[in-house]
Amino acid sequence: MGDSSGDRNAADGEVPLHRVSLDAFSMDATSVTNDDFARFVDDTGYRTEAEEFGFSAVFHLALAADEADVLGRPPQTPWWIGVRGADWRHPGGQHSSIDGLGDHPVVHISWNDAQAYCEWAGRRLPTEAEWEYAARGGLEQRKYPWGDDEVDDGGWRTNIWQGEFPRTNTLEDGFLTTAPVRSFEPNGYGLWQMVGNVWEWASDWFSPGYYRVSPSHAPTGPERGQSRVLRGGSYLCHSSYCNRYRNSARSQNTPDSSMGNAGFRTVGR
Ligand SMILES: [Ca+2]
Ligand SMILES: [Ca+2]
């Protein structure tokens, strides 16, 4: 577990490399789709945190809302817009829908929302260690789920960003935002788009120092924290901006945050 390529982001705590053993588990072949999530909502009436709060974070080129519904642009990352009315059914804002996107990953899902889905489904979120083991697809110390070839060697391997981030996406992989979950090729374990397409929540609290102290068997993350782990990168990743579409890359957000490029997949015994 950890980065062996040297491409790590120093602040993210991708090292030290360490050996981890796990108990057997099964993992969804794809991230949870809009159709999957709709079954949960139909069954339970669940309302996501984005729906409760009344807004979520939308990438600027995906915006489909009136200017009056634009709540703000963070100065450091002005391509992320707080949009009133953005939620899993309206990924770009109130003028968007998920019609025709049933097989796309559900997005605008907080960690807490993902937990609620897992409880309903009799599943759970993967630990960070389970997620990385799964992403590697049986290959040891490789950068990507398919090995060490770059993402565009012999055709695009997953859905990330091409062009000049964040303004011009040349769409060489075919997708500005989400792609259907069974796009490109699965890894050696039959898992699709572990890296790219959408970030995926893991169950652990995030700590950049955790690998220095984590147990070698079935680590479950720090006892406490402020933010939960996200893994795998998204359609916004690009080597120049966010090279986190790698097996070992780590990110984080608070458990009530939702974004148009983050979803989840579940595991079971
Ligand atoms: Ca793309
Ligand atoms: Ca992914």
PDB file of C-alpha atoms and ligand atoms in Angstrom:
ATOM      1  CA  MET A   1       0.000   0.000   0.000  1.00  0.00           C
ATOM      2  CA  GLY A   2       1.253   3.481  -0.835  1.00  0.00           C
ATOM      3  CA  ASP A   3       3.018   5.257  -3.682  1.00  0.00           C
ATOM      4  CA  SER A   4       5.983   3.544  -5.336  1.00  0.00           C
ATOM      5  CA  SER A   5       6.004   5.686  -8.516  1.00  0.00           C
ATOM      6  CA  GLY A   6       7.372   8.910  -7.019  1.00  0.00           C
ATOM      7  CA  ASP A   7       4.373  10.856  -8.350  1.00  0.00           C
ATOM      8  CA  ARG A   8       2.866  11.272  -4.907  1.00  0.00           C
ATOM      9  CA  ASN A   9       1.545  14.523  -3.513  1.00  0.00           C
ATOM     10  CA  ALA A  10       3.657  15.241  -0.434  1.00  0.00           C
ATOM     11  CA  ALA A  11       0.857  16.651   1.718  1.00  0.00           C
ATOM     12  CA  ASP A  12      -1.441  13.664   1.126  1.00  0.00           C
ATOM     13  CA  GLY A  13       0.562  11.067   3.072  1.00  0.00           C
ATOM     14  CA  GLU A  14       0.879   8.439   0.303  1.00  0.00           C
ATOM     15  CA  VAL A  15       3.975   6.984   2.012  1.00  0.00           C
ATOM     16  CA  PRO A  16       5.588   5.099   3.666  1.00  0.00           C
ATOM     17  CA  LEU A  17       5.000   2.043   1.514  1.00  0.00           C
ATOM     18  CA  HIS A  18       3.766  -0.688   3.817  1.00  0.00           C
ATOM     19  CA  ARG A  19       2.430  -4.216   3.572  1.00  0.00           C
ATOM     20  CA  VAL A  20      -1.207  -4.747   4.548  1.00  0.00           C
ATOM     21  CA  SER A  21      -3.274  -7.943   4.841  1.00  0.00           C
ATOM     22  CA  LEU A  22      -7.056  -7.947   4.579  1.00  0.00           C
ATOM     23  CA  ASP A  23      -9.953 -10.288   5.199  1.00  0.00           C
ATOM     24  CA  ALA A  24     -11.834 -11.425   2.103  1.00  0.00           C
ATOM     25  CA  PHE A  25     -14.460  -9.038   0.766  1.00  0.00           C
ATOM     26  CA  SER A  26     -16.530  -8.437  -2.343  1.00  0.00           C
ATOM     27  CA  MET A  27     -16.793  -5.065  -4.061  1.00  0.00           C
ATOM     28  CA  ASP A  28     -19.283  -3.570  -6.507  1.00  0.00           C
ATOM     29  CA  ALA A  29     -17.926  -3.811 -10.049  1.00  0.00           C
ATOM     30  CA  THR A  30     -18.931  -0.188 -10.603  1.00  0.00           C
ATOM     31  CA  SER A  31     -19.707   2.873  -8.570  1.00  0.00           C
ATOM     32  CA  VAL A  32     -23.356   3.186  -7.499  1.00  0.00           C
ATOM     33  CA  THR A  33     -25.427   4.486 -10.406  1.00  0.00           C
ATOM     34  CA  ASN A  34     -28.304   6.950 -10.610  1.00  0.00           C
ATOM     35  CA  ASP A  35     -30.656   3.986 -11.201  1.00  0.00           C
ATOM     36  CA  ASP A  36     -29.283   2.223  -8.085  1.00  0.00           C
ATOM     37  CA  PHE A  37     -29.672   5.324  -5.966  1.00  0.00           C
ATOM     38  CA  ALA A  38     -33.192   5.971  -7.286  1.00  0.00           C
ATOM     39  CA  ARG A  39     -34.261   2.518  -6.034  1.00  0.00           C
ATOM     40  CA  PHE A  40     -32.983   3.430  -2.565  1.00  0.00           C
ATOM     41  CA  VAL A  41     -34.793   6.789  -2.583  1.00  0.00           C
ATOM     42  CA  ASP A  42     -38.021   5.271  -3.929  1.00  0.00           C
ATOM     43  CA  ASP A  43     -37.919   2.676  -1.170  1.00  0.00           C
ATOM     44  CA  THR A  44     -37.057   4.950   1.748  1.00  0.00           C
ATOM     45  CA  GLY A  45     -37.890   8.552   0.821  1.00  0.00           C
ATOM     46  CA  TYR A  46     -34.329   9.462   1.765  1.00  0.00           C
ATOM     47  CA  ARG A  47     -33.276  13.064   1.150  1.00  0.00           C
ATOM     48  CA  THR A  48     -29.613  13.735   0.533  1.00  0.00           C
ATOM     49  CA  GLU A  49     -27.685  16.392   2.401  1.00  0.00           C
ATOM     50  CA  ALA A  50     -27.444  18.485  -0.786  1.00  0.00           C
ATOM     51  CA  GLU A  51     -31.253  18.455  -0.940  1.00  0.00           C
ATOM     52  CA  GLU A  52     -31.518  19.328   2.765  1.00  0.00           C
ATOM     53  CA  PHE A  53     -28.944  22.129   2.563  1.00  0.00           C
ATOM     54  CA  GLY A  54     -30.401  23.349  -0.743  1.00  0.00           C
ATOM     55  CA  PHE A  55     -27.139  23.539  -2.649  1.00  0.00           C
ATOM     56  CA  SER A  56     -24.082  21.613  -3.816  1.00  0.00           C
ATOM     57  CA  ALA A  57     -20.790  22.165  -5.641  1.00  0.00           C
ATOM     58  CA  VAL A  58     -20.893  22.172  -9.473  1.00  0.00           C
ATOM     59  CA  PHE A  59     -17.966  22.433 -11.902  1.00  0.00           C
ATOM     60  CA  HIS A  60     -18.334  25.695 -13.846  1.00  0.00           C
ATOM     61  CA  LEU A  61     -18.589  24.105 -17.317  1.00  0.00           C
ATOM     62  CA  ALA A  62     -21.406  21.842 -16.070  1.00  0.00           C
ATOM     63  CA  LEU A  63     -23.486  24.715 -14.703  1.00  0.00           C
ATOM     64  CA  ALA A  64     -27.157  24.550 -15.704  1.00  0.00           C
ATOM     65  CA  ALA A  65     -28.807  27.098 -13.437  1.00  0.00           C
ATOM     66  CA  ASP A  66     -29.927  30.716 -13.365  1.00  0.00           C
ATOM     67  CA  GLU A  67     -27.312  33.230 -12.271  1.00  0.00           C
ATOM     68  CA  ALA A  68     -29.528  33.965  -9.246  1.00  0.00           C
ATOM     69  CA  ASP A  69     -28.876  30.403  -8.064  1.00  0.00           C
ATOM     70  CA  VAL A  70     -25.099  30.838  -8.128  1.00  0.00           C
ATOM     71  CA  LEU A  71     -24.167  31.243  -4.491  1.00  0.00           C
ATOM     72  CA  GLY A  72     -20.444  31.749  -4.786  1.00  0.00           C
ATOM     73  CA  ARG A  73     -17.096  30.783  -6.235  1.00  0.00           C
ATOM     74  CA  PRO A  74     -14.253  29.985  -3.815  1.00  0.00           C
ATOM     75  CA  PRO A  75     -11.313  32.347  -4.573  1.00  0.00           C
ATOM     76  CA  GLN A  76      -8.749  29.517  -4.626  1.00  0.00           C
ATOM     77  CA  THR A  77     -10.849  27.245  -6.865  1.00  0.00           C
ATOM     78  CA  PRO A  78     -13.213  29.513  -8.846  1.00  0.00           C
ATOM     79  CA  TRP A  79     -14.153  26.616 -11.148  1.00  0.00           C
ATOM     80  CA  TRP A  80     -16.183  25.169  -8.263  1.00  0.00           C
ATOM     81  CA  ILE A  81     -19.518  26.934  -7.919  1.00  0.00           C
ATOM     82  CA  GLY A  82     -21.957  26.656  -5.029  1.00  0.00           C
ATOM     83  CA  VAL A  83     -25.295  26.197  -6.801  1.00  0.00           C
ATOM     84  CA  ARG A  84     -28.743  26.367  -5.237  1.00  0.00           C
ATOM     85  CA  GLY A  85     -30.833  23.426  -6.421  1.00  0.00           C
ATOM     86  CA  ALA A  86     -27.887  21.216  -7.421  1.00  0.00           C
ATOM     87  CA  ASP A  87     -28.329  17.666  -6.154  1.00  0.00           C
ATOM     88  CA  TRP A  88     -28.155  14.092  -7.398  1.00  0.00           C
ATOM     89  CA  ARG A  89     -31.213  14.554  -9.644  1.00  0.00           C
ATOM     90  CA  HIS A  90     -29.935  17.928 -10.911  1.00  0.00           C
ATOM     91  CA  PRO A  91     -26.177  17.511 -11.277  1.00  0.00           C
ATOM     92  CA  GLY A  92     -25.643  20.892 -12.998  1.00  0.00           C
ATOM     93  CA  GLY A  93     -28.365  22.782 -11.150  1.00  0.00           C
ATOM     94  CA  GLN A  94     -32.115  23.180 -11.576  1.00  0.00           C
ATOM     95  CA  HIS A  95     -32.005  23.236 -15.400  1.00  0.00           C
ATOM     96  CA  SER A  96     -30.315  19.812 -15.541  1.00  0.00           C
ATOM     97  CA  SER A  97     -31.642  16.306 -14.981  1.00  0.00           C
ATOM     98  CA  ILE A  98     -30.490  12.702 -14.907  1.00  0.00           C
ATOM     99  CA  ASP A  99     -32.749  11.678 -17.809  1.00  0.00           C
ATOM    100  CA  GLY A 100     -30.707   9.243 -19.872  1.00  0.00           C
ATOM    101  CA  LEU A 101     -28.029   9.036 -17.154  1.00  0.00           C
ATOM    102  CA  GLY A 102     -29.325   5.962 -15.331  1.00  0.00           C
ATOM    103  CA  ASP A 103     -26.061   4.095 -15.872  1.00  0.00           C
ATOM    104  CA  HIS A 104     -23.885   7.038 -14.826  1.00  0.00           C
ATOM    105  CA  PRO A 105     -22.468   7.249 -11.298  1.00  0.00           C
ATOM    106  CA  VAL A 106     -24.670   9.063  -8.811  1.00  0.00           C
ATOM    107  CA  VAL A 107     -22.983  12.320  -7.709  1.00  0.00           C
ATOM    108  CA  HIS A 108     -23.637  15.079  -5.162  1.00  0.00           C
ATOM    109  CA  ILE A 109     -23.584  12.326  -2.538  1.00  0.00           C
ATOM    110  CA  SER A 110     -22.059  13.107   0.855  1.00  0.00           C
ATOM    111  CA  TRP A 111     -20.270  10.497   2.967  1.00  0.00           C
ATOM    112  CA  ASN A 112     -23.309  10.486   5.262  1.00  0.00           C
ATOM    113  CA  ASP A 113     -25.611   9.875   2.270  1.00  0.00           C
ATOM    114  CA  ALA A 114     -23.397   6.995   1.138  1.00  0.00           C
ATOM    115  CA  GLN A 115     -23.634   5.474   4.630  1.00  0.00           C
ATOM    116  CA  ALA A 116     -27.423   5.663   4.514  1.00  0.00           C
ATOM    117  CA  TYR A 117     -27.461   3.882   1.146  1.00  0.00           C
ATOM    118  CA  CYS A 118     -25.123   1.179   2.480  1.00  0.00           C
ATOM    119  CA  GLU A 119     -27.374   0.524   5.482  1.00  0.00           C
ATOM    120  CA  TRP A 120     -30.360   0.109   3.167  1.00  0.00           C
ATOM    121  CA  ALA A 121     -28.417  -2.168   0.824  1.00  0.00           C
ATOM    122  CA  GLY A 122     -26.889  -4.317   3.580  1.00  0.00           C
ATOM    123  CA  ARG A 123     -23.441  -3.243   2.413  1.00  0.00           C
ATOM    124  CA  ARG A 124     -20.757  -0.862   3.691  1.00  0.00           C
ATOM    125  CA  LEU A 125     -18.171   1.558   2.344  1.00  0.00           C
ATOM    126  CA  PRO A 126     -14.730   0.064   1.678  1.00  0.00           C
ATOM    127  CA  THR A 127     -11.919   0.916   4.024  1.00  0.00           C
ATOM    128  CA  GLU A 128      -9.159   2.903   2.376  1.00  0.00           C
ATOM    129  CA  ALA A 129      -6.962  -0.212   2.396  1.00  0.00           C
ATOM    130  CA  GLU A 130      -9.683  -2.328   0.768  1.00  0.00           C
ATOM    131  CA  TRP A 131     -10.213   0.344  -1.879  1.00  0.00           C
ATOM    132  CA  GLU A 132      -6.509   0.458  -2.780  1.00  0.00           C
ATOM    133  CA  TYR A 133      -6.180  -3.321  -2.814  1.00  0.00           C
ATOM    134  CA  ALA A 134      -9.173  -3.503  -5.149  1.00  0.00           C
ATOM    135  CA  ALA A 135      -7.909  -0.711  -7.411  1.00  0.00           C
ATOM    136  CA  ARG A 136      -4.628  -2.526  -7.944  1.00  0.00           C
ATOM    137  CA  GLY A 137      -6.454  -5.421  -9.583  1.00  0.00           C
ATOM    138  CA  GLY A 138      -3.792  -7.965  -8.611  1.00  0.00           C
ATOM    139  CA  LEU A 139      -0.808  -5.942  -9.909  1.00  0.00           C
ATOM    140  CA  GLU A 140       1.845  -5.079  -7.310  1.00  0.00           C
ATOM    141  CA  GLN A 141       3.380  -1.611  -6.953  1.00  0.00           C
ATOM    142  CA  ARG A 142       1.887  -0.224 -10.134  1.00  0.00           C
ATOM    143  CA  LYS A 143       0.722   3.314 -10.622  1.00  0.00           C
ATOM    144  CA  TYR A 144      -2.660   2.636 -12.198  1.00  0.00           C
ATOM    145  CA  PRO A 145      -5.229  -0.192 -12.168  1.00  0.00           C
ATOM    146  CA  TRP A 146      -3.985  -1.239 -15.633  1.00  0.00           C
ATOM    147  CA  GLY A 147      -0.254  -1.041 -14.772  1.00  0.00           C
ATOM    148  CA  ASP A 148       2.357   1.639 -15.408  1.00  0.00           C
ATOM    149  CA  ASP A 149       1.412   2.706 -18.954  1.00  0.00           C
ATOM    150  CA  GLU A 150       0.287   6.315 -19.082  1.00  0.00           C
ATOM    151  CA  VAL A 151      -3.423   6.953 -19.229  1.00  0.00           C
ATOM    152  CA  ASP A 152      -3.412   7.703 -22.970  1.00  0.00           C
ATOM    153  CA  ASP A 153      -1.024   4.985 -24.155  1.00  0.00           C
ATOM    154  CA  GLY A 154      -2.896   3.080 -26.851  1.00  0.00           C
ATOM    155  CA  GLY A 155      -6.174   4.912 -26.271  1.00  0.00           C
ATOM    156  CA  TRP A 156      -7.692   6.447 -23.162  1.00  0.00           C
ATOM    157  CA  ARG A 157      -7.914   4.133 -20.155  1.00  0.00           C
ATOM    158  CA  THR A 158     -10.382   6.134 -18.073  1.00  0.00           C
ATOM    159  CA  ASN A 159     -12.342   9.369 -17.912  1.00  0.00           C
ATOM    160  CA  ILE A 160     -10.209  12.331 -16.850  1.00  0.00           C
ATOM    161  CA  TRP A 161      -9.578  15.851 -18.238  1.00  0.00           C
ATOM    162  CA  GLN A 162      -7.822  16.662 -21.498  1.00  0.00           C
ATOM    163  CA  GLY A 163      -6.801  20.156 -22.549  1.00  0.00           C
ATOM    164  CA  GLU A 164      -6.157  23.246 -20.481  1.00  0.00           C
ATOM    165  CA  PHE A 165      -7.677  22.949 -17.015  1.00  0.00           C
ATOM    166  CA  PRO A 166     -10.105  24.416 -16.055  1.00  0.00           C
ATOM    167  CA  ARG A 167     -11.177  26.228 -19.220  1.00  0.00           C
ATOM    168  CA  THR A 168     -10.838  24.026 -22.274  1.00  0.00           C
ATOM    169  CA  ASN A 169     -11.599  20.323 -22.281  1.00  0.00           C
ATOM    170  CA  THR A 170     -10.715  18.764 -25.633  1.00  0.00           C
ATOM    171  CA  LEU A 171     -12.811  15.693 -24.766  1.00  0.00           C
ATOM    172  CA  GLU A 172     -10.409  13.131 -26.245  1.00  0.00           C
ATOM    173  CA  ASP A 173     -11.864  10.481 -23.924  1.00  0.00           C
ATOM    174  CA  GLY A 174     -15.390  11.494 -24.948  1.00  0.00           C
ATOM    175  CA  PHE A 175     -16.703  12.905 -21.659  1.00  0.00           C
ATOM    176  CA  LEU A 176     -16.805  16.372 -20.077  1.00  0.00           C
ATOM    177  CA  THR A 177     -18.380  15.163 -16.839  1.00  0.00           C
ATOM    178  CA  THR A 178     -19.481  11.628 -15.898  1.00  0.00           C
ATOM    179  CA  ALA A 179     -19.251   8.592 -18.189  1.00  0.00           C
ATOM    180  CA  PRO A 180     -21.436   5.468 -17.979  1.00  0.00           C
ATOM    181  CA  VAL A 181     -19.957   3.265 -15.256  1.00  0.00           C
ATOM    182  CA  ARG A 182     -19.017   0.461 -17.663  1.00  0.00           C
ATOM    183  CA  SER A 183     -16.906   2.615 -19.960  1.00  0.00           C
ATOM    184  CA  PHE A 184     -13.280   1.834 -20.861  1.00  0.00           C
ATOM    185  CA  GLU A 185     -11.886  -1.498 -19.531  1.00  0.00           C
ATOM    186  CA  PRO A 186     -12.171  -3.071 -16.068  1.00  0.00           C
ATOM    187  CA  ASN A 187      -9.064  -3.931 -14.040  1.00  0.00           C
ATOM    188  CA  GLY A 188      -7.767  -7.426 -13.264  1.00  0.00           C
ATOM    189  CA  TYR A 189     -10.483  -7.929 -10.639  1.00  0.00           C
ATOM    190  CA  GLY A 190     -13.252  -6.883 -13.036  1.00  0.00           C
ATOM    191  CA  LEU A 191     -13.706  -3.467 -11.401  1.00  0.00           C
ATOM    192  CA  TRP A 192     -14.547  -0.510 -13.657  1.00  0.00           C
ATOM    193  CA  GLN A 193     -13.093   3.006 -13.385  1.00  0.00           C
ATOM    194  CA  MET A 194     -11.576   2.663  -9.934  1.00  0.00           C
ATOM    195  CA  VAL A 195      -9.549   5.676 -11.014  1.00  0.00           C
ATOM    196  CA  GLY A 196     -11.151   8.481 -12.986  1.00  0.00           C
ATOM    197  CA  ASN A 197     -14.822   9.258 -13.631  1.00  0.00           C
ATOM    198  CA  VAL A 198     -15.855  10.029 -10.020  1.00  0.00           C
ATOM    199  CA  TRP A 199     -14.126  10.126  -6.656  1.00  0.00           C
ATOM    200  CA  GLU A 200     -15.278   7.376  -4.310  1.00  0.00           C
ATOM    201  CA  TRP A 201     -15.766   7.683  -0.549  1.00  0.00           C
ATOM    202  CA  ALA A 202     -13.942   5.309   1.777  1.00  0.00           C
ATOM    203  CA  SER A 203     -15.053   4.648   5.347  1.00  0.00           C
ATOM    204  CA  ASP A 204     -11.892   5.959   7.064  1.00  0.00           C
ATOM    205  CA  TRP A 205     -11.221   9.299   8.643  1.00  0.00           C
ATOM    206  CA  PHE A 206      -8.372  10.972   6.750  1.00  0.00           C
ATOM    207  CA  SER A 207      -4.967  11.601   8.291  1.00  0.00           C
ATOM    208  CA  PRO A 208      -1.811  12.226   6.237  1.00  0.00           C
ATOM    209  CA  GLY A 209       0.263  10.589   9.010  1.00  0.00           C
ATOM    210  CA  TYR A 210      -1.801   7.421   9.247  1.00  0.00           C
ATOM    211  CA  TYR A 211       0.481   5.096   7.258  1.00  0.00           C
ATOM    212  CA  ARG A 212       3.222   5.619   9.867  1.00  0.00           C
ATOM    213  CA  VAL A 213       1.061   4.097  12.594  1.00  0.00           C
ATOM    214  CA  SER A 214      -1.550   1.947  10.837  1.00  0.00           C
ATOM    215  CA  PRO A 215      -1.881  -1.740  11.810  1.00  0.00           C
ATOM    216  CA  SER A 216      -0.709  -4.249   9.218  1.00  0.00           C
ATOM    217  CA  HIS A 217      -3.947  -6.233   9.268  1.00  0.00           C
ATOM    218  CA  ALA A 218      -7.250  -4.743   8.095  1.00  0.00           C
ATOM    219  CA  PRO A 219      -6.605  -1.082   8.983  1.00  0.00           C
ATOM    220  CA  THR A 220      -9.768   0.969   9.443  1.00  0.00           C
ATOM    221  CA  GLY A 221      -8.288   4.458   9.684  1.00  0.00           C
ATOM    222  CA  PRO A 222      -7.687   6.889  12.527  1.00  0.00           C
ATOM    223  CA  GLU A 223     -10.031   6.921  15.529  1.00  0.00           C
ATOM    224  CA  ARG A 224     -11.208  10.426  14.762  1.00  0.00           C
ATOM    225  CA  GLY A 225     -10.826  13.238  12.289  1.00  0.00           C
ATOM    226  CA  GLN A 226     -12.513  16.106  10.479  1.00  0.00           C
ATOM    227  CA  SER A 227     -12.714  14.693   6.983  1.00  0.00           C
ATOM    228  CA  ARG A 228     -13.305  11.336   5.315  1.00  0.00           C
ATOM    229  CA  VAL A 229     -11.129   9.713   2.677  1.00  0.00           C
ATOM    230  CA  LEU A 230     -11.883  10.045  -1.032  1.00  0.00           C
ATOM    231  CA  ARG A 231     -10.099   7.853  -3.583  1.00  0.00           C
ATOM    232  CA  GLY A 232      -9.479   7.512  -7.312  1.00  0.00           C
ATOM    233  CA  GLY A 233      -9.786  10.985  -8.795  1.00  0.00           C
ATOM    234  CA  SER A 234     -12.444  12.130 -11.240  1.00  0.00           C
ATOM    235  CA  TYR A 235     -13.279  13.498 -14.679  1.00  0.00           C
ATOM    236  CA  LEU A 236     -11.561  16.712 -13.546  1.00  0.00           C
ATOM    237  CA  CYS A 237      -8.162  15.110 -12.991  1.00  0.00           C
ATOM    238  CA  HIS A 238      -5.283  16.000 -15.271  1.00  0.00           C
ATOM    239  CA  SER A 239      -1.554  15.505 -14.939  1.00  0.00           C
ATOM    240  CA  SER A 240      -1.093  19.289 -14.645  1.00  0.00           C
ATOM    241  CA  TYR A 241      -3.781  19.897 -12.057  1.00  0.00           C
ATOM    242  CA  CYS A 242      -4.775  16.839 -10.025  1.00  0.00           C
ATOM    243  CA  ASN A 243      -2.763  13.733 -10.829  1.00  0.00           C
ATOM    244  CA  ARG A 244      -4.788  11.736  -8.326  1.00  0.00           C
ATOM    245  CA  TYR A 245      -6.160   9.208 -10.818  1.00  0.00           C
ATOM    246  CA  ARG A 246      -3.574   6.790  -9.353  1.00  0.00           C
ATOM    247  CA  ASN A 247      -3.996   3.717  -7.134  1.00  0.00           C
ATOM    248  CA  SER A 248      -2.242   5.249  -4.137  1.00  0.00           C
ATOM    249  CA  ALA A 249      -3.556   8.826  -4.377  1.00  0.00           C
ATOM    250  CA  ARG A 250      -5.578  10.141  -1.455  1.00  0.00           C
ATOM    251  CA  SER A 251      -7.957  13.021  -0.938  1.00  0.00           C
ATOM    252  CA  GLN A 252     -10.538  14.056   1.632  1.00  0.00           C
ATOM    253  CA  ASN A 253     -13.597  16.109   2.372  1.00  0.00           C
ATOM    254  CA  THR A 254     -15.916  16.674   5.298  1.00  0.00           C
ATOM    255  CA  PRO A 255     -18.599  13.983   5.672  1.00  0.00           C
ATOM    256  CA  ASP A 256     -21.445  16.384   4.844  1.00  0.00           C
ATOM    257  CA  SER A 257     -19.826  17.738   1.651  1.00  0.00           C
ATOM    258  CA  SER A 258     -21.151  16.850  -1.779  1.00  0.00           C
ATOM    259  CA  MET A 259     -19.737  17.556  -5.217  1.00  0.00           C
ATOM    260  CA  GLY A 260     -20.632  16.900  -8.843  1.00  0.00           C
ATOM    261  CA  ASN A 261     -17.596  14.640  -9.218  1.00  0.00           C
ATOM    262  CA  ALA A 262     -17.858  12.367  -6.173  1.00  0.00           C
ATOM    263  CA  GLY A 263     -19.843   9.196  -5.594  1.00  0.00           C
ATOM    264  CA  PHE A 264     -19.123   5.806  -4.038  1.00  0.00           C
ATOM    265  CA  ARG A 265     -19.177   2.054  -4.384  1.00  0.00           C
ATOM    266  CA  THR A 266     -19.951  -0.529  -1.713  1.00  0.00           C
ATOM    267  CA  VAL A 267     -18.406  -3.691  -0.350  1.00  0.00           C
ATOM    268  CA  GLY A 268     -19.635  -6.739   1.527  1.00  0.00           C
ATOM    269  CA  ARG A 269     -18.174  -9.857   3.050  1.00  0.00           C
TER     270      ARG A 269
HETATM  271 CA    CA B   1     -13.146  13.325 -19.814  1.00  0.00          CA
HETATM  272 CA    CA B   2     -13.650   6.208  -9.759  1.00  0.00          CA
END
